[in-house]
Coordinates of C-alpha atoms and ligand atoms in Angstrom, one line a residue:
X603 CA -22.6 -27.2 7.6
X604 CA -20.8 -23.8 7.8
X605 CA -17.3 -23.4 9.1
X606 CA -17.1 -20.5 11.4
X607 CA -14.5 -17.9 10.3
X608 CA -12.0 -16.6 12.9
X609 CA -13.1 -13.2 14.1
X610 CA -11.3 -10.2 12.6
X611 CA -9.4 -8.3 15.2
X612 CA -7.7 -5.0 15.8
X613 CA -6.0 -3.0 18.6
X614 CA -6.9 0.6 18.9
X615 CA -4.9 3.0 21.1
X616 CA -6.2 6.5 21.8
X617 CA -9.8 7.2 22.7
X618 CA -10.3 10.9 22.0
X619 CA -13.4 11.7 20.0
X620 CA -11.8 10.2 16.9
X621 CA -10.6 7.0 18.5
X622 CA -14.0 6.4 20.2
X623 CA -15.7 6.7 16.8
X624 CA -13.1 4.3 15.2
X625 CA -13.5 1.7 18.0
X626 CA -17.3 2.0 17.6
X627 CA -17.0 1.4 13.8
X628 CA -14.9 -1.7 14.4
X629 CA -17.4 -3.1 16.9
X630 CA -20.2 -2.4 14.5
X631 CA -18.3 -4.3 11.8
X632 CA -18.0 -7.4 14.1
X633 CA -14.3 -7.0 14.9
X634 CA -12.7 -8.2 18.2
X635 CA -11.4 -4.9 19.5
X636 CA -8.6 -4.5 22.1
X637 CA -8.2 -1.0 23.5
X638 CA -5.8 1.0 25.5
X639 CA -6.1 4.7 26.5
X640 CA -4.1 6.7 29.0
X641 CA -7.3 7.7 30.7
X642 CA -8.9 4.2 31.2
X643 CA -12.4 5.5 31.9
X644 CA -12.8 6.7 28.3
X645 CA -13.1 3.0 27.3
X646 CA -16.1 2.3 29.6
X647 CA -18.9 2.6 26.9
X648 CA -16.8 0.6 24.4
X649 CA -16.1 -2.2 26.9
X650 CA -19.8 -2.3 27.7
X651 CA -20.3 -2.9 23.9
X652 CA -17.8 -5.8 23.9
X653 CA -14.3 -4.3 23.5
X654 CA -11.5 -5.5 25.7
X655 CA -9.5 -3.0 27.7
X656 CA -5.8 -4.0 27.9
X657 CA -4.0 -3.3 31.2
X658 CA -1.2 -1.3 29.4
X659 CA 0.0 -0.2 26.0
X660 CA 2.4 -3.2 25.6
X661 CA -0.4 -5.7 26.2
X662 CA -2.7 -3.9 23.8
X663 CA 0.0 -4.0 21.1
X664 CA 0.7 -7.7 21.8
X665 CA -2.9 -8.6 21.3
X666 CA -3.1 -8.1 17.5
X667 CA -1.0 -7.9 14.3
X668 CA -2.8 -4.7 13.4
X669 CA -2.4 -1.7 15.7
X670 CA -4.3 1.6 15.0
X671 CA -3.1 4.7 16.8
X672 CA -5.4 7.8 17.1
X673 CA -3.4 10.1 19.4
X674 CA -3.1 13.9 19.7
X675 CA 0.2 14.1 18.0
X676 CA 3.5 12.3 17.6
X677 CA 4.7 13.2 21.1
X678 CA 1.8 11.1 22.3
X679 CA 2.6 8.5 19.7
X680 CA 6.2 8.2 21.0
X681 CA 5.0 7.9 24.6
X682 CA 2.9 4.9 23.6
X683 CA 5.5 3.3 21.4
X684 CA 8.1 3.6 24.1
X685 CA 5.8 1.9 26.5
X686 CA 5.0 -0.9 24.0
X687 CA 8.8 -1.5 23.4
X688 CA 9.7 -5.0 22.1
X689 CA 6.0 -6.0 21.7
X690 CA 6.1 -3.9 18.5
X691 CA 8.2 -6.4 16.5
X692 CA 6.3 -7.9 13.6
X693 CA 3.3 -5.5 14.0
X694 CA 1.7 -3.1 11.4
X695 CA 1.1 0.2 13.1
X696 CA -1.4 2.4 11.4
X697 CA -0.8 5.8 12.7
X698 CA -3.8 8.1 12.2
X699 CA -2.4 10.8 14.5
X700 CA -1.8 14.2 12.8
X701 CA 1.6 15.8 12.6
X702 CA 4.2 16.9 10.0
X703 CA 5.4 14.7 7.1
X704 CA 9.0 14.7 8.6
X705 CA 7.7 13.4 11.9
X706 CA 5.9 10.6 10.1
X707 CA 9.1 9.7 8.3
X708 CA 11.0 9.7 11.6
X709 CA 8.3 7.4 13.2
X710 CA 8.6 5.0 10.3
X711 CA 12.4 4.8 10.7
X712 CA 12.0 4.2 14.4
X713 CA 9.4 1.5 14.0
X714 CA 11.5 -0.2 11.3
X715 CA 14.3 -0.3 13.8
X716 CA 12.0 -2.2 16.1
X717 CA 11.0 -4.7 13.4
X718 CA 7.5 -3.1 12.9
X719 CA 5.9 -1.5 9.9
X720 CA 4.5 2.1 10.0
X721 CA 1.6 3.0 7.8
X722 CA 0.8 6.8 8.0
X723 CA -2.7 7.9 7.8
X724 CA -4.3 11.4 7.4
X725 CA -8.0 11.2 8.3
X726 CA -9.9 13.8 6.3
X727 CA -13.2 13.8 8.2
X728 CA -14.4 14.6 11.7
X729 CA -15.5 11.7 14.0
X730 CA -19.0 11.8 12.6
X731 CA -17.5 10.8 9.2
X732 CA -16.0 7.5 10.6
X733 CA -17.7 4.3 9.5
X734 CA -18.7 5.9 6.2
X735 CA -17.2 4.6 2.9
X736 CA -17.7 8.0 1.2
X737 CA -15.3 9.5 3.8
X738 CA -11.6 9.4 2.9
X739 CA -8.2 8.9 4.6
X740 CA -4.8 9.3 2.9
X741 CA -2.4 6.5 3.5
X742 CA 1.3 6.1 2.7
X743 CA 4.1 3.6 3.5
X744 CA 4.8 0.0 2.4
X745 CA 2.2 -1.0 -0.2
X746 CA 2.1 -4.6 0.9
X747 CA 1.1 -3.6 4.4
X748 CA -1.6 -1.4 3.0
X749 CA -2.9 -4.1 0.7
X750 CA -2.9 -6.7 3.5
X751 CA -4.9 -4.5 5.9
X752 CA -7.0 -2.5 3.3
X753 CA -10.3 -4.2 4.2
X754 CA -9.7 -3.4 7.9
X755 CA -8.8 0.3 7.1
X756 CA -11.9 0.6 5.0
X757 CA -14.1 -0.2 8.0
X758 CA -13.2 3.4 9.1
X759 CA -13.3 5.4 5.8
X760 CA -12.5 5.0 2.2
X761 CA -8.7 4.5 1.7
X762 CA -6.7 6.7 -0.6
X763 CA -3.1 5.3 -0.9
X764 CA -0.7 8.0 -2.0
X765 CA 2.7 6.1 -2.2
X766 CA 5.6 4.6 -0.4
X767 CA 7.1 7.6 1.3
X768 CA 5.7 7.6 4.9
X769 CA 5.5 11.4 4.8
X770 CA 3.1 11.6 1.9
X771 CA -0.1 10.9 3.7
X772 CA 0.6 13.7 6.2
X773 CA 1.8 16.0 3.3
X774 CA -1.5 15.5 1.4
X775 CA -3.4 16.0 4.7
X776 CA -1.5 19.2 5.6
X777 CA -1.9 20.8 2.1
X778 CA -5.6 20.1 2.4
X779 CA -5.6 21.7 5.8
X780 CA -3.7 24.7 4.4
X781 CA -6.4 25.2 1.9
X782 CA -9.2 24.6 4.5
X783 CA -7.9 27.0 7.1
X784 CA -7.0 29.8 4.7
X785 CA -10.4 29.5 3.0
X786 CA -12.3 29.4 6.3
X787 CA -10.4 32.3 7.7
X788 CA -11.2 34.2 4.5
X789 CA -14.9 33.5 5.0
X790 CA -14.8 34.5 8.7
X791 CA -12.9 37.7 7.9
X792 CA -15.3 38.7 5.2
X793 CA -18.2 38.0 7.6
X794 CA -16.5 40.2 10.2
X795 CA -16.5 43.1 7.6
X796 CA -20.1 42.3 6.7
X797 CA -21.2 42.4 10.4
X798 CA -19.2 45.5 11.1
X799 CA -21.3 47.2 8.4
X800 CA -24.6 45.9 9.6
X801 CA -24.9 42.9 7.3
X802 CA -25.7 39.8 9.3
X803 CA -23.9 36.5 8.5
X804 CA -27.3 35.0 7.4
X805 CA -27.7 37.8 4.8
X806 CA -24.2 37.3 3.6
X807 CA -24.6 33.5 3.3
X808 CA -26.0 33.1 -0.2
X809 CA -23.3 35.5 -1.6
X810 CA -20.5 33.8 0.3
X811 CA -21.7 30.4 -0.9
X812 CA -21.9 31.6 -4.5
X813 CA -18.3 32.8 -4.3
X814 CA -17.1 29.6 -2.7
X815 CA -19.0 27.6 -5.4
X816 CA -17.1 29.4 -8.1
X817 CA -13.7 28.3 -6.7
X818 CA -13.6 24.8 -8.2
X819 CA -13.8 26.4 -11.7
X820 CA -10.7 28.5 -11.0
X821 CA -8.9 25.4 -9.7
X822 CA -9.7 23.4 -12.8
X823 CA -8.5 26.3 -15.0
X824 CA -5.3 26.9 -13.1
X825 CA -4.0 23.4 -12.2
X826 CA -3.0 22.3 -15.7
X827 CA -1.5 25.7 -16.5
X828 CA 0.5 25.7 -13.2
X829 CA 1.6 22.1 -13.9
X830 CA 2.8 23.2 -17.4
X831 CA 4.6 26.3 -16.0
X832 CA 2.3 28.6 -18.0
X833 CA 1.6 31.8 -16.1
X834 CA 0.6 34.0 -19.1
X835 CA -1.6 36.8 -17.8
X836 CA -5.0 37.9 -19.3
X837 CA -7.8 39.4 -17.3
X838 CA -6.1 37.9 -14.3
X839 CA -2.9 39.9 -14.4
X840 CA -1.1 40.5 -11.1
X841 CA -1.4 44.3 -11.4
X842 CA -5.2 44.0 -11.6
X843 CA -5.2 41.6 -8.6
X844 CA -3.2 44.1 -6.6
X845 CA -5.6 46.9 -7.4
X846 CA -8.5 44.6 -6.3
X847 CA -6.8 43.5 -3.1
X848 CA -6.0 47.2 -2.2
X849 CA -9.7 48.1 -2.6
X850 CA -10.6 45.3 -0.2
X851 CA -7.9 46.4 2.2
X852 CA -9.2 50.0 2.2
X853 CA -12.7 48.8 2.8
X854 CA -11.6 46.6 5.7
X855 CA -9.6 49.4 7.3
X856 CA -12.6 51.8 6.9
X857 CA -14.7 49.2 8.7
X858 CA -12.5 49.1 11.7
X859 CA -11.8 45.4 11.2
X860 CA -8.4 43.8 11.7
X861 CA -6.6 44.3 8.4
X862 CA -3.4 42.5 9.2
X863 CA -4.0 39.5 6.9
X864 CA -5.2 41.7 4.0
X865 CA -2.2 44.0 4.4
X866 CA 0.1 41.0 4.2
X867 CA -1.8 39.8 1.1
X868 CA -1.5 43.2 -0.6
X869 CA 2.2 43.1 0.2
X870 CA 2.5 39.7 -1.5
X871 CA 0.9 40.9 -4.7
X872 CA 3.1 44.1 -4.6
X873 CA 6.2 41.9 -4.2
X874 CA 5.1 40.0 -7.3
X875 CA 4.6 43.1 -9.3
X876 CA 7.9 44.5 -8.1
X877 CA 9.6 41.3 -9.1
X878 CA 8.5 41.9 -12.7
X879 CA 5.4 39.6 -12.8
X880 CA 2.8 42.4 -13.1
X881 CA 1.7 41.3 -16.5
X882 CA 1.6 37.6 -15.5
X883 CA -1.3 35.7 -14.2
X884 CA -2.0 35.7 -10.5
X885 CA -1.0 32.1 -10.7
X886 CA 2.6 33.4 -10.8
X887 CA 2.2 33.8 -7.0
X888 CA 2.9 30.1 -6.8
X889 CA 6.4 30.8 -8.0
X890 CA 6.8 33.8 -5.6
X891 CA 5.7 31.7 -2.6
X892 CA 8.3 29.1 -3.5
X893 CA 10.9 31.9 -3.6
X894 CA 11.6 31.4 -7.4
Ligands
NDP1707 P1 -7.6 14.2 21.1 O1 -6.4 15.1 21.2 O2 -8.9 14.6 21.6 O3 -7.4 12.7 21.7 C1 -6.3 12.0 21.4 C2 -5.9 10.9 22.4 O4 -4.5 11.1 22.6 C3 -6.6 10.7 23.7 O5 -7.0 9.4 23.9 C4 -5.5 11.1 24.7 O6 -5.5 10.4 25.9 C5 -4.3 10.6 23.9 N1 -3.0 11.3 24.4 C6 -2.6 12.6 24.3 N2 -1.4 12.7 24.8 C7 -1.0 11.5 25.2 C8 0.2 11.0 25.8 N3 1.2 11.8 26.1 N4 0.3 9.7 26.1 C9 -0.8 8.8 25.8 N5 -1.9 9.3 25.2 C10 -2.0 10.6 24.9 O7 -7.7 13.9 19.5 P2 -8.9 13.4 18.6 O8 -9.5 12.2 19.1 O9 -9.8 14.6 18.2 O10 -8.1 13.1 17.2 C11 -7.1 12.2 17.2 C12 -6.1 12.5 16.0 O11 -6.9 12.5 14.8 C13 -5.4 13.8 16.1 O12 -4.1 13.7 15.7 C14 -6.2 14.7 15.3 O13 -5.4 15.8 14.7 C15 -6.7 13.8 14.2 N6 -7.9 14.2 13.5 C16 -8.9 14.6 14.3 C17 -10.1 15.1 13.7 C18 -11.3 15.6 14.5 O14 -12.2 16.2 14.0 N7 -11.3 15.3 15.8 C19 -10.2 15.2 12.2 C20 -9.1 14.6 11.5 C21 -8.0 14.2 12.1 P3 -6.4 10.8 27.2 O15 -7.8 10.4 26.9 O16 -5.8 10.2 28.3 O17 -6.3 12.3 27.2

């Protein structure tokens, strides 16, 4: 004779593309799912699949110990938290909405004042990556809460716990986004120069991919040196970097393509040389960026 286990349950608030994917993953995993969304109609398909739509945010929060938020930003988070009020006491709120590390810290303080625990999350994949263990989300906040709910969080993606500080998950997320956006803009800008010179994006693709594939080797070379504060220059001296960036800049200008970002980059290299780092590695830009 088998004893039926109580059904696992979760509340999910926010049904944009991300929240919809998350609610779907919980339903697929057999969870009892309570939903709330400002625009109720966005819950229709999920309700048809067995989710329960709460009449308001307070009722949604009251329904379960674990409350997952997937909202546009922390302004939206506060609108929901304010509406939930006293129902938040004793809850673990896993906030998967993006914003700055400081806003995550502020939300954690505010929830602590209401007797609730805030776990910050930074989801690193688009909605199509939800429900896949190979995807990853950064988490930070009280480790006991993370341990207690880890299995439920892993229904969504793999879970990468970064530490106690509630700002850490957003910090890791935002530095990843810094890298992503500057890299993508670099690709798009180079493609604009290619196209302005009659080279279609398709023809550029194998060369762009080869350059992108070389980047991890540079990261592996520089990370331990930067950690050790070793900026000794070799073939990567800042003066040589400046000469190279200026050649790129002149090519961009001659192509009639917006050269603003390249001009700024050349200016950064020049500042480094003028500050006496000309013979140092390009990695010394890290110090320059930090104002050292
Ligand atoms: P959306 O902005 O599309 O949707 C977010 C939800 O926020 C909607 O349900 C919306 O409600 C709700 N909302 C916005 N403002 C308010 C408010 N003032 N009061 C109540 N509810 C509000 O975001 P996504 O679903 O795309 O993403 C959710 C979070 O995940 C964001 O923080 C995003 O940065 C992050 N993220 C998204 C990724 C993606 O690829 N989409 C990737 C990684 C992270 P309504 O339906 O009524 O408009």
